[in-house]
Amino acid sequence: MVWGVKNLRETLSKAKQILLRYRLCNKCLGRLLASSWPGPELLNTGEVIKAGLLEEARALAAQHPEEAIALIKALSESGYRAAQDDALNYGLDVKEKTCPICLDRLTDEVIDAVVAEAVRRVSGYEFEDFLVGAYVPKYITAIEERIFSEFGLTESETLRKEITREVGKRLEAVLGKPANFTSPEMLILVDIFTGTAEAKPTPLYIYGHYFKNRIDIPQTPWYCSACWGAGCERCGGLGRMYPDSVAEYIGEPAMRLAGAIGYKFHAAGREDVDVTVEGTGRPFIVELIMPRRRMVSLEALKEAVKSCSEGRVEVEGLRPATHSDLKMLKETIEGSTKRYMATIQFSKPVSSEDLARLDASLRGAVIEQQTPTRVLKRRGERLRRKRILNIESRLIDSYTVELYVEVDGGLYVKELIHGDSGRTRPNVAEILDNHPTSIKLKFLGVLKTLRH
Ligand SMILES: [Zn+2]
Ligand SMILES: [Zn+2]
């Protein structure tokens, strides 16, 4: 032998200790010792090791019969057929034991069966690549870990790893698609213990900007707080305060186009129900759950949103997104500059000098804002400091002003205008010494948007 005889002896001696205590099948014994096997990689390490141990037992027979018998008993109970004749010769009652790690389920037959089941499960789903996960009961993992620590096996591969590797290899061949360990489009979960497989396509993400052309559409379904959707007198039996929402106008057609079973709507911030969204729109990502199709026509989605909302909601700049874009989208909520246009009616006439003074005092100002009275119940008292980066006001007629602002995300713009009884300072009403009677707000988009 060209490779270390000493290492081989060590491996065999470890195998013997393990086998005398745990009747591992060929595959599990081989997997545990594959990393310490001194020779070239083998397909049947376990069998080769057991053959070596049988040789050793036979050599021991003359001088140490008890040791030889114990080893032959262990080998034949572990399902090693070649040792079973020797066992019979010693008058031993040969009873094969179940492998305590894989419960004798780690066989080509079982693996092929779960692969076939997996192939059936994924049919009907569009995907480019996949990742295999294996279910292993906790008590099995515990036994495995106990054996690892009992015999100082620090490099050994786990049962789970062997299953996923074996199933993955076969699936790559059968499906003609590669495994993807970081962002697979399909998750395939197998369970060799029950012989089952499950297909879980990962979500499909679509990024875009939405526009809300009418007021009185909440961003997400607004359920009736009296009945929570059941329908009552307050909501006229509808179960909700508004019949529709931006999320539904985008999510429902997207779900149909992708053949998904559900969706989640994520947006960079949220406007009040009476605020329109214009300008560059509001960034969003729609997350489609268990999509059957991934090659969704974004043009078709854009048209579908427009037609199902009868033009009330539109989308632009649609493109495929990833899970990490979702994190970025959430970060843009707080960290970005937002643009608004307000049309304000005042109770007293306003002059252009007033507006020049307003712009000068608010441009670059830091606004101190206590949580608005109208959201206090939900949000809790907190002082925010937010900047006004840019402001431009324009007189429409002597009572009407158009106010354009660029502000830090999180500033409540209506309160900036009416002052919320002094809870937001400085504020427009105070500077002009004039009380607004109506405020119409448009959200014009964020300055920093998701980059691709
Ligand atoms: Zn096993
Ligand atoms: Zn109700």
Short mmCIF file of C-alpha atoms and ligand atoms in Angstrom, two decimals:
data_model
loop_
_atom_site.label_atom_id
_atom_site.label_comp_id
_atom_site.label_asym_id
_atom_site.label_seq_id
_atom_site.Cartn_x
_atom_site.Cartn_y
_atom_site.Cartn_z
CA MET A 1 0.00 0.00 0.00
CA VAL A 2 1.37 3.37 -1.00
CA TRP A 3 -0.67 5.49 1.36
CA GLY A 4 -0.23 5.58 5.10
CA VAL A 5 -0.63 2.13 6.61
CA LYS A 6 -0.72 3.76 10.01
CA ASN A 7 -3.68 5.95 9.00
CA LEU A 8 -5.49 2.94 7.62
CA ARG A 9 -5.02 1.10 10.92
CA GLU A 10 -6.31 4.11 12.82
CA THR A 11 -9.38 4.34 10.62
CA LEU A 12 -10.11 0.63 10.97
CA SER A 13 -9.65 0.78 14.72
CA LYS A 14 -12.06 3.71 14.96
CA ALA A 15 -14.53 1.88 12.72
CA LYS A 16 -14.31 -1.12 15.02
CA GLN A 17 -15.06 0.96 18.14
CA ILE A 18 -18.02 2.58 16.43
CA LEU A 19 -19.43 -0.66 15.07
CA LEU A 20 -19.10 -2.54 18.36
CA ARG A 21 -21.36 0.10 19.88
CA TYR A 22 -23.59 1.19 16.94
CA ARG A 23 -24.62 -1.17 14.14
CA LEU A 24 -24.29 1.36 11.34
CA CYS A 25 -25.19 0.46 7.76
CA ASN A 26 -22.44 0.53 5.13
CA LYS A 27 -23.42 3.98 3.93
CA CYS A 28 -23.55 5.64 7.33
CA LEU A 29 -20.29 4.05 8.51
CA GLY A 30 -18.64 5.04 5.24
CA ARG A 31 -19.90 8.62 5.51
CA LEU A 32 -18.66 8.98 9.10
CA LEU A 33 -15.16 7.82 8.16
CA ALA A 34 -14.85 9.06 4.57
CA SER A 35 -12.94 12.16 5.68
CA SER A 36 -10.35 10.10 7.58
CA TRP A 37 -10.08 7.40 4.90
CA PRO A 38 -6.41 7.51 3.88
CA GLY A 39 -6.83 6.32 0.29
CA PRO A 40 -8.45 7.78 -2.79
CA GLU A 41 -12.15 8.58 -2.50
CA LEU A 42 -14.34 5.49 -2.74
CA LEU A 43 -17.98 4.98 -3.58
CA ASN A 44 -18.29 2.20 -1.01
CA THR A 45 -15.97 3.22 1.84
CA GLY A 46 -18.26 1.51 4.36
CA GLU A 47 -18.06 -1.87 2.65
CA VAL A 48 -14.29 -1.66 2.22
CA ILE A 49 -13.92 -0.83 5.91
CA LYS A 50 -16.20 -3.69 6.95
CA ALA A 51 -14.22 -6.08 4.71
CA GLY A 52 -11.04 -4.95 6.48
CA LEU A 53 -12.66 -5.57 9.87
CA LEU A 54 -13.84 -9.04 8.85
CA GLU A 55 -10.26 -9.88 7.81
CA GLU A 56 -9.09 -8.65 11.19
CA ALA A 57 -11.70 -10.75 13.01
CA ARG A 58 -10.63 -13.88 11.17
CA ALA A 59 -6.98 -13.18 12.00
CA LEU A 60 -7.90 -12.76 15.68
CA ALA A 61 -9.93 -15.98 15.82
CA ALA A 62 -7.12 -18.30 16.97
CA GLN A 63 -5.62 -16.18 19.74
CA HIS A 64 -8.50 -13.90 20.79
CA PRO A 65 -11.70 -15.78 19.95
CA GLU A 66 -13.93 -13.61 22.15
CA GLU A 67 -12.80 -10.43 20.46
CA ALA A 68 -13.23 -12.08 17.05
CA ILE A 69 -16.76 -13.24 17.87
CA ALA A 70 -17.82 -9.80 19.14
CA LEU A 71 -16.60 -8.18 15.93
CA ILE A 72 -18.24 -10.78 13.67
CA LYS A 73 -21.50 -10.37 15.58
CA ALA A 74 -21.35 -6.59 15.16
CA LEU A 75 -20.52 -6.88 11.46
CA SER A 76 -23.31 -9.32 10.69
CA GLU A 77 -25.86 -7.39 12.75
CA SER A 78 -24.90 -4.23 10.87
CA GLY A 79 -26.10 -5.92 7.69
CA TYR A 80 -22.70 -6.92 6.34
CA ARG A 81 -23.62 -10.17 4.57
CA ALA A 82 -20.04 -11.47 4.14
CA ALA A 83 -19.71 -11.75 7.94
CA GLN A 84 -22.96 -13.68 8.37
CA ASP A 85 -21.56 -17.10 7.34
CA ASP A 86 -18.76 -16.65 9.86
CA ALA A 87 -21.38 -15.81 12.48
CA LEU A 88 -23.33 -18.99 11.70
CA ASN A 89 -20.12 -21.02 11.99
CA TYR A 90 -19.73 -19.66 15.52
CA GLY A 91 -23.31 -20.67 16.23
CA LEU A 92 -24.41 -17.04 16.52
CA ASP A 93 -28.02 -16.14 15.92
CA VAL A 94 -27.77 -13.57 13.09
CA LYS A 95 -30.34 -10.79 13.40
CA GLU A 96 -29.78 -7.69 11.30
CA LYS A 97 -30.29 -4.48 13.27
CA THR A 98 -31.70 -1.26 11.92
CA CYS A 99 -29.09 1.42 11.32
CA PRO A 100 -29.59 3.92 14.19
CA ILE A 101 -28.82 6.92 11.98
CA CYS A 102 -30.67 6.36 8.70
CA LEU A 103 -33.08 3.65 9.91
CA ASP A 104 -31.98 1.71 6.78
CA ARG A 105 -33.60 4.37 4.58
CA LEU A 106 -30.39 5.61 2.96
CA THR A 107 -30.62 3.29 -0.03
CA ASP A 108 -30.57 3.90 -3.78
CA GLU A 109 -34.13 2.64 -3.90
CA VAL A 110 -35.41 5.24 -1.41
CA ILE A 111 -33.33 8.05 -2.92
CA ASP A 112 -34.63 7.22 -6.41
CA ALA A 113 -38.20 7.17 -5.09
CA VAL A 114 -37.96 10.62 -3.49
CA VAL A 115 -36.26 11.94 -6.63
CA ALA A 116 -39.15 10.62 -8.74
CA GLU A 117 -41.65 12.18 -6.33
CA ALA A 118 -39.74 15.50 -6.44
CA VAL A 119 -39.84 15.48 -10.24
CA ARG A 120 -43.63 14.97 -10.12
CA ARG A 121 -44.02 17.78 -7.58
CA VAL A 122 -42.05 20.39 -9.53
CA SER A 123 -43.80 19.71 -12.81
CA GLY A 124 -46.05 22.62 -13.66
CA TYR A 125 -43.68 25.19 -12.16
CA GLU A 126 -41.35 27.39 -14.18
CA PHE A 127 -37.86 27.54 -12.65
CA GLU A 128 -34.25 27.80 -13.77
CA ASP A 129 -32.44 26.32 -10.78
CA PHE A 130 -33.15 24.66 -7.46
CA LEU A 131 -31.92 23.80 -3.99
CA VAL A 132 -32.57 20.56 -2.12
CA GLY A 133 -33.37 20.49 1.57
CA ALA A 134 -33.74 17.29 3.58
CA TYR A 135 -35.96 16.69 6.56
CA VAL A 136 -34.20 14.72 9.29
CA PRO A 137 -36.05 14.16 12.59
CA LYS A 138 -34.50 15.83 15.63
CA TYR A 139 -33.87 12.57 17.48
CA ILE A 140 -31.86 11.27 14.51
CA THR A 141 -29.73 14.42 14.45
CA ALA A 142 -29.21 13.97 18.19
CA ILE A 143 -28.00 10.37 17.79
CA GLU A 144 -25.70 11.46 14.98
CA GLU A 145 -24.23 14.27 17.08
CA ARG A 146 -23.72 11.89 20.00
CA ILE A 147 -21.75 9.51 17.76
CA PHE A 148 -19.71 12.40 16.36
CA SER A 149 -18.67 13.57 19.81
CA GLU A 150 -18.25 10.08 21.30
CA PHE A 151 -15.67 9.17 18.65
CA GLY A 152 -14.18 12.61 18.05
CA LEU A 153 -15.47 12.78 14.46
CA THR A 154 -15.03 16.45 13.67
CA GLU A 155 -14.82 16.27 9.89
CA SER A 156 -17.69 13.91 9.19
CA GLU A 157 -20.49 14.75 6.80
CA THR A 158 -24.01 14.65 8.24
CA LEU A 159 -26.84 12.44 7.02
CA ARG A 160 -28.69 15.57 5.90
CA LYS A 161 -25.72 16.62 3.78
CA GLU A 162 -25.44 13.21 2.14
CA ILE A 163 -29.16 13.14 1.31
CA THR A 164 -29.18 16.63 -0.20
CA ARG A 165 -25.99 15.90 -2.17
CA GLU A 166 -27.27 12.57 -3.53
CA VAL A 167 -30.75 13.87 -4.34
CA GLY A 168 -29.32 17.08 -5.82
CA LYS A 169 -26.93 15.17 -8.08
CA ARG A 170 -29.72 12.98 -9.43
CA LEU A 171 -32.14 15.90 -9.86
CA GLU A 172 -29.56 17.92 -11.79
CA ALA A 173 -29.33 15.03 -14.23
CA VAL A 174 -33.07 14.35 -14.49
CA LEU A 175 -34.24 17.98 -14.64
CA GLY A 176 -31.30 19.29 -16.66
CA LYS A 177 -31.15 22.30 -14.31
CA PRO A 178 -28.34 23.33 -11.96
CA ALA A 179 -28.45 23.53 -8.18
CA ASN A 180 -28.23 27.07 -6.81
CA PHE A 181 -27.11 27.43 -3.21
CA THR A 182 -27.69 31.17 -2.79
CA SER A 183 -30.87 32.24 -4.57
CA PRO A 184 -32.68 29.23 -6.03
CA GLU A 185 -35.99 29.63 -7.82
CA MET A 186 -37.25 26.29 -6.48
CA LEU A 187 -36.82 24.65 -3.09
CA ILE A 188 -37.22 20.88 -3.08
CA LEU A 189 -37.71 19.33 0.34
CA VAL A 190 -37.27 15.59 0.64
CA ASP A 191 -37.89 13.20 3.49
CA ILE A 192 -36.29 9.76 3.08
CA PHE A 193 -38.02 8.55 6.25
CA THR A 194 -41.50 8.94 4.77
CA GLY A 195 -40.36 8.75 1.14
CA THR A 196 -41.97 12.07 0.30
CA ALA A 197 -40.95 15.26 -1.50
CA GLU A 198 -42.34 18.80 -1.62
CA ALA A 199 -41.90 21.60 -4.15
CA LYS A 200 -41.70 25.15 -2.84
CA PRO A 201 -41.02 27.71 -5.52
CA THR A 202 -39.36 30.76 -3.98
CA PRO A 203 -41.26 34.05 -4.29
CA LEU A 204 -41.14 36.06 -7.48
CA TYR A 205 -40.42 39.74 -6.85
CA ILE A 206 -41.43 42.54 -9.19
CA TYR A 207 -40.26 46.10 -8.58
CA GLY A 208 -41.98 49.22 -9.87
CA HIS A 209 -43.38 52.65 -9.05
CA TYR A 210 -47.07 53.19 -8.56
CA PHE A 211 -49.23 56.20 -9.23
CA LYS A 212 -52.54 56.87 -7.53
CA ASN A 213 -54.63 59.15 -9.66
CA ARG A 214 -57.61 59.49 -7.32
CA ILE A 215 -57.95 60.07 -3.60
CA ASP A 216 -59.91 57.71 -1.36
CA ILE A 217 -57.90 54.62 -2.23
CA PRO A 218 -55.88 53.30 0.70
CA GLN A 219 -52.52 51.70 -0.06
CA THR A 220 -53.59 48.39 1.50
CA PRO A 221 -57.09 47.04 2.25
CA TRP A 222 -58.63 49.09 5.06
CA TYR A 223 -60.79 46.81 7.12
CA CYS A 224 -63.63 48.01 9.29
CA SER A 225 -62.29 48.36 12.82
CA ALA A 226 -65.69 47.43 14.26
CA CYS A 227 -66.07 44.03 12.59
CA TRP A 228 -62.61 43.33 11.06
CA GLY A 229 -64.00 42.19 7.76
CA ALA A 230 -67.07 40.28 8.87
CA GLY A 231 -69.45 43.05 7.77
CA CYS A 232 -71.52 45.21 10.10
CA GLU A 233 -73.76 48.26 10.21
CA ARG A 234 -70.86 50.70 10.39
CA CYS A 235 -69.30 49.48 7.13
CA GLY A 236 -72.59 48.72 5.38
CA GLY A 237 -71.84 45.01 5.41
CA LEU A 238 -68.66 45.43 3.33
CA GLY A 239 -66.28 44.58 6.15
CA ARG A 240 -64.05 47.42 5.06
CA MET A 241 -63.95 51.21 4.98
CA TYR A 242 -62.91 51.47 1.32
CA PRO A 243 -63.84 48.99 -1.39
CA ASP A 244 -60.40 48.82 -3.00
CA SER A 245 -56.68 49.45 -2.45
CA VAL A 246 -53.49 50.06 -4.40
CA ALA A 247 -52.10 46.74 -3.19
CA GLU A 248 -55.04 44.80 -4.64
CA TYR A 249 -54.99 46.64 -7.97
CA ILE A 250 -51.34 45.60 -8.38
CA GLY A 251 -51.21 42.33 -6.45
CA GLU A 252 -54.30 40.62 -7.88
CA PRO A 253 -53.38 40.86 -11.59
CA ALA A 254 -49.72 40.08 -10.79
CA MET A 255 -50.88 36.99 -8.91
CA ARG A 256 -52.99 35.82 -11.86
CA LEU A 257 -50.21 36.43 -14.40
CA ALA A 258 -47.70 34.46 -12.33
CA GLY A 259 -50.17 31.75 -11.34
CA ALA A 260 -49.27 32.47 -7.70
CA ILE A 261 -51.36 31.46 -4.70
CA GLY A 262 -50.93 34.79 -2.93
CA TYR A 263 -48.97 38.02 -2.78
CA LYS A 264 -47.43 40.49 -0.38
CA PHE A 265 -47.29 44.16 -1.23
CA HIS A 266 -44.27 46.14 -0.01
CA ALA A 267 -43.96 49.89 -0.56
CA ALA A 268 -41.42 52.56 0.31
CA GLY A 269 -43.66 54.38 2.77
CA ARG A 270 -47.36 55.00 2.66
CA GLU A 271 -49.50 58.01 1.81
CA ASP A 272 -52.73 58.90 3.56
CA VAL A 273 -55.90 57.71 1.90
CA ASP A 274 -56.69 61.26 0.72
CA VAL A 275 -53.26 61.86 -0.85
CA THR A 276 -52.65 61.15 -4.54
CA VAL A 277 -49.36 59.78 -5.86
CA GLU A 278 -47.96 61.54 -8.91
CA GLY A 279 -44.53 62.73 -10.12
CA THR A 280 -42.15 59.77 -10.16
CA GLY A 281 -44.55 57.64 -8.11
CA ARG A 282 -43.92 55.48 -5.06
CA PRO A 283 -41.50 52.53 -5.27
CA PHE A 284 -42.97 49.15 -4.43
CA ILE A 285 -42.19 45.46 -4.70
CA VAL A 286 -44.91 42.89 -5.14
CA GLU A 287 -43.89 39.49 -3.77
CA LEU A 288 -45.69 36.60 -5.45
CA ILE A 289 -46.08 33.44 -3.39
CA MET A 290 -45.62 29.99 -4.99
CA PRO A 291 -45.59 31.29 -8.58
CA ARG A 292 -46.18 28.76 -11.35
CA ARG A 293 -44.79 31.14 -13.95
CA ARG A 294 -41.71 33.33 -13.63
CA MET A 295 -41.60 34.67 -17.20
CA VAL A 296 -44.32 37.20 -16.50
CA SER A 297 -44.89 39.86 -19.16
CA LEU A 298 -44.33 43.14 -17.34
CA GLU A 299 -46.07 44.98 -20.15
CA ALA A 300 -49.15 42.82 -19.61
CA LEU A 301 -49.01 43.51 -15.86
CA LYS A 302 -48.81 47.25 -16.46
CA GLU A 303 -51.89 47.10 -18.70
CA ALA A 304 -53.76 44.84 -16.28
CA VAL A 305 -53.23 47.22 -13.33
CA LYS A 306 -54.52 50.13 -15.36
CA SER A 307 -57.56 48.30 -16.68
CA CYS A 308 -58.64 46.55 -13.47
CA SER A 309 -58.41 49.84 -11.54
CA GLU A 310 -60.09 51.73 -14.39
CA GLY A 311 -57.12 54.07 -14.48
CA ARG A 312 -57.18 54.89 -10.77
CA VAL A 313 -53.83 53.17 -10.20
CA GLU A 314 -50.96 52.85 -12.68
CA VAL A 315 -47.46 51.38 -12.55
CA GLU A 316 -44.21 52.30 -14.31
CA GLY A 317 -40.65 51.04 -14.45
CA LEU A 318 -41.54 47.41 -13.73
CA ARG A 319 -38.58 45.06 -13.50
CA PRO A 320 -37.63 41.79 -11.87
CA ALA A 321 -36.32 42.20 -8.32
CA THR A 322 -34.72 40.04 -5.65
CA HIS A 323 -35.15 39.44 -1.96
CA SER A 324 -32.27 41.82 -1.21
CA ASP A 325 -34.04 44.60 -3.14
CA LEU A 326 -36.81 44.18 -0.59
CA LYS A 327 -34.41 45.16 2.19
CA MET A 328 -33.25 48.17 0.18
CA LEU A 329 -36.86 49.21 -0.40
CA LYS A 330 -37.49 49.22 3.34
CA GLU A 331 -34.34 51.27 3.90
CA THR A 332 -35.46 53.91 1.38
CA ILE A 333 -38.49 54.60 3.57
CA GLU A 334 -36.55 56.31 6.34
CA GLY A 335 -33.42 57.42 4.57
CA SER A 336 -34.82 59.19 1.54
CA THR A 337 -36.02 62.62 0.57
CA LYS A 338 -39.69 62.83 -0.36
CA ARG A 339 -41.39 65.29 -2.65
CA TYR A 340 -44.89 66.64 -2.09
CA MET A 341 -47.17 69.20 -3.67
CA ALA A 342 -49.90 70.70 -1.48
CA THR A 343 -52.79 72.85 -2.63
CA ILE A 344 -53.91 74.91 0.36
CA GLN A 345 -56.99 77.08 0.85
CA PHE A 346 -56.54 79.77 3.52
CA SER A 347 -59.17 81.57 5.59
CA LYS A 348 -57.60 85.00 4.94
CA PRO A 349 -56.00 86.39 1.76
CA VAL A 350 -52.32 85.63 1.16
CA SER A 351 -49.81 87.94 -0.55
CA SER A 352 -46.73 87.08 -2.56
CA GLU A 353 -44.66 88.83 0.15
CA ASP A 354 -46.12 86.36 2.66
CA LEU A 355 -44.98 83.49 0.47
CA ALA A 356 -41.46 84.90 0.02
CA ARG A 357 -41.22 85.10 3.81
CA LEU A 358 -42.58 81.56 4.15
CA ASP A 359 -40.05 80.08 1.71
CA ALA A 360 -37.15 81.97 3.30
CA SER A 361 -37.97 80.86 6.82
CA LEU A 362 -38.66 77.20 6.02
CA ARG A 363 -35.98 76.44 3.40
CA GLY A 364 -33.38 74.29 5.19
CA ALA A 365 -35.31 74.50 8.47
CA VAL A 366 -35.43 71.66 10.99
CA ILE A 367 -39.00 70.88 11.98
CA GLU A 368 -39.76 69.56 15.44
CA GLN A 369 -42.75 67.34 15.25
CA GLN A 370 -44.62 65.56 18.02
CA THR A 371 -46.54 62.51 16.81
CA PRO A 372 -49.63 63.92 15.03
CA THR A 373 -52.80 63.87 17.10
CA ARG A 374 -54.58 61.83 14.40
CA VAL A 375 -52.13 58.91 14.62
CA LEU A 376 -51.28 59.22 18.32
CA LYS A 377 -53.41 56.23 19.26
CA ARG A 378 -51.50 53.91 16.93
CA ARG A 379 -47.99 55.35 17.06
CA GLY A 380 -47.33 56.67 20.56
CA GLU A 381 -45.80 60.00 21.59
CA ARG A 382 -42.41 60.78 20.04
CA LEU A 383 -40.53 63.90 18.97
CA ARG A 384 -39.15 63.81 15.42
CA ARG A 385 -36.67 66.27 13.95
CA LYS A 386 -36.97 66.41 10.16
CA ARG A 387 -35.50 68.78 7.61
CA ILE A 388 -37.13 70.74 4.84
CA LEU A 389 -34.56 70.54 2.06
CA ASN A 390 -36.42 72.61 -0.46
CA ILE A 391 -39.62 74.64 -0.56
CA GLU A 392 -41.30 76.66 -3.28
CA SER A 393 -44.70 78.26 -2.85
CA ARG A 394 -46.82 79.83 -5.54
CA LEU A 395 -49.95 81.95 -5.32
CA ILE A 396 -52.85 80.54 -7.35
CA ASP A 397 -55.38 83.14 -6.21
CA SER A 398 -55.47 85.30 -3.09
CA TYR A 399 -56.79 82.42 -0.94
CA THR A 400 -55.07 79.52 -2.66
CA VAL A 401 -51.41 78.50 -2.46
CA GLU A 402 -49.54 75.71 -4.15
CA LEU A 403 -46.68 74.52 -1.96
CA TYR A 404 -43.90 72.26 -3.25
CA VAL A 405 -41.61 70.67 -0.62
CA GLU A 406 -38.73 68.22 -0.48
CA VAL A 407 -38.53 66.81 3.04
CA ASP A 408 -36.88 64.07 5.06
CA GLY A 409 -38.84 60.81 4.93
CA GLY A 410 -41.10 60.51 7.97
CA LEU A 411 -42.13 64.18 8.16
CA TYR A 412 -45.92 64.58 8.36
CA VAL A 413 -46.65 67.23 5.73
CA LYS A 414 -50.25 68.08 6.65
CA GLU A 415 -49.13 68.87 10.20
CA LEU A 416 -46.28 70.98 8.80
CA ILE A 417 -49.00 73.09 7.15
CA HIS A 418 -51.68 73.40 9.85
CA GLY A 419 -49.34 73.02 12.84
CA ASP A 420 -51.39 70.41 14.75
CA SER A 421 -52.17 72.86 17.60
CA GLY A 422 -48.50 73.77 17.93
CA ARG A 423 -47.30 70.16 18.09
CA THR A 424 -45.36 70.75 14.84
CA ARG A 425 -43.08 73.79 14.85
CA PRO A 426 -42.29 75.87 12.95
CA ASN A 427 -45.35 75.49 10.71
CA VAL A 428 -46.92 77.24 7.73
CA ALA A 429 -50.07 78.46 9.52
CA GLU A 430 -48.03 80.11 12.27
CA ILE A 431 -45.57 81.81 9.88
CA LEU A 432 -48.39 83.19 7.72
CA ASP A 433 -50.67 83.80 10.71
CA ASN A 434 -53.37 82.30 8.54
CA HIS A 435 -55.53 79.23 9.06
CA PRO A 436 -55.78 76.65 6.26
CA THR A 437 -59.35 75.51 5.56
CA SER A 438 -58.43 72.76 3.11
CA ILE A 439 -55.24 70.88 2.24
CA LYS A 440 -54.96 68.68 -0.84
CA LEU A 441 -51.76 66.69 -0.91
CA LYS A 442 -49.95 64.91 -3.74
CA PHE A 443 -47.01 62.62 -3.12
CA LEU A 444 -44.56 63.19 -5.96
CA GLY A 445 -42.04 60.46 -5.23
CA VAL A 446 -38.72 59.94 -3.52
CA LEU A 447 -35.46 61.50 -4.67
CA LYS A 448 -33.34 58.44 -3.85
CA THR A 449 -34.84 55.36 -5.43
CA LEU A 450 -33.83 51.75 -5.70
CA ARG A 451 -30.80 51.35 -7.95
CA HIS A 452 -30.36 48.33 -10.20
ZN ZN B 1 -27.45 4.15 7.87
ZN ZN B 2 -67.86 46.55 9.83
#
